[in-house]
Amino acid sequence: MDRRRRKQMKQDAFVEHTRTFVERFEENPRPWILGAVAVVAVSLLALGIWQVMEFRGRKAADRLARAQAALTAPVVRDEAPRPDDPYRPTFASDEQRLEAALARLDEAEQGPTRGIALLLEGSAALEAGRLDDALAALTDAADELADDPTLAGPARAALATALAAADRLDEAIEIWTGLVEADQEKAPYPRDLALAGLARALETAGRADEARSRWQEIVDLYPNSPMAAEARRALDRLTASAG
C-alpha cells in the first residue's frame, strides 16, 4: 500500500469518527457536557490545591524567617528596642530575645517548616539551659527530620547534646555512636564532629579508655579538623589523670 493511500485512509477514519461524535452529541449532549465540565472542575480543583499549598508554604517560610530574625537579633542598650519588628527586631535583654524567638518558633511549627522550627527551638532552649524544653523539642525534631538527608544528622546530634547535658549519657552515647558509624553518603553528618561528641559523652560517663580511643581517632584521621585541637587537649588531660 503506497503512502498516498494510507494517508487517505487515515483522513477517512478521522472524518468518520468526527461524524459519529457529532451525531451522538446531537442525540444526547448531556453526558458530553457533564464530562467536559468535570474535566474543567478537576483541573480547577488541582490548580486551587496547588495554590493553597504554595500559599501555605510561603506563609510557613515567612513565620520561620521571623523566628530566625528574633534568634539572631541584637540586644540594644542605647536605643529603644523593637521587639515587634518582624524581620529586624531588637531587644532589651537576652532573656527577652529568647522568649520572643521561642514564641515565634512555636508559630513556625505549623506546616512544612515544623521540623526546622523544632530544631531551632530546641537548640535555643538548650543554650538557655532549659533542658526539659530542649529535650521535648529536639526529640520531636529528630522524628520530624528523620528522613531529611541534610538535617537528620544535625537534629540527632542536637538531641544527643541535650541528653548528655541532662545526664542521660547512655542515650547520648547511643546516638553519637550511630552518627559515627553511619554511611557518610547517606547520612552526611561530619564524622569528626560525631567522634568529638561521642568522646565527650564517654569521658563524662567515666569511660576514659574508650574516650581516649575516640579522641586519638580524631587526631589520626582528621588532623586538620577544628576538633583536632580539642582532641589533643583531651588526650593530654586523660594521660595526666591516668598518671
XYZ file of N, CA and C in Angstrom, residues 37 59 91-92 109 129 158 161 208 210 216 221 230:
39
model
N -17.429 19.511 31.746
C -17.481 20.281 32.996
C -16.653 19.598 34.074
N 3.707 31.075 53.612
C 3.357 31.585 54.936
C 4.212 30.925 56.014
N 16.148 43.819 71.005
C 15.603 43.514 72.324
C 16.438 44.175 73.418
N 15.795 44.317 74.564
C 16.454 44.964 75.685
C 17.347 44.007 76.469
N 5.994 26.247 63.852
C 5.884 24.786 63.885
C 4.661 24.281 63.132
N 19.668 26.770 78.816
C 19.668 25.897 79.985
C 18.309 25.338 80.349
N 22.012 17.342 67.948
C 21.489 18.287 68.939
C 20.775 17.544 70.064
N 23.352 15.998 72.343
C 23.953 17.027 73.205
C 23.036 17.349 74.375
N 37.036 6.333 80.373
C 38.209 7.070 79.921
C 38.930 6.390 78.761
N 37.799 4.361 76.437
C 37.036 4.498 75.195
C 37.087 5.931 74.677
N 41.843 10.043 70.017
C 43.003 9.704 69.214
C 42.621 9.502 67.750
N 42.982 10.676 62.088
C 42.262 10.698 60.817
C 41.897 12.102 60.346
N 40.972 20.343 70.284
C 40.266 19.853 71.479
C 40.665 18.408 71.771
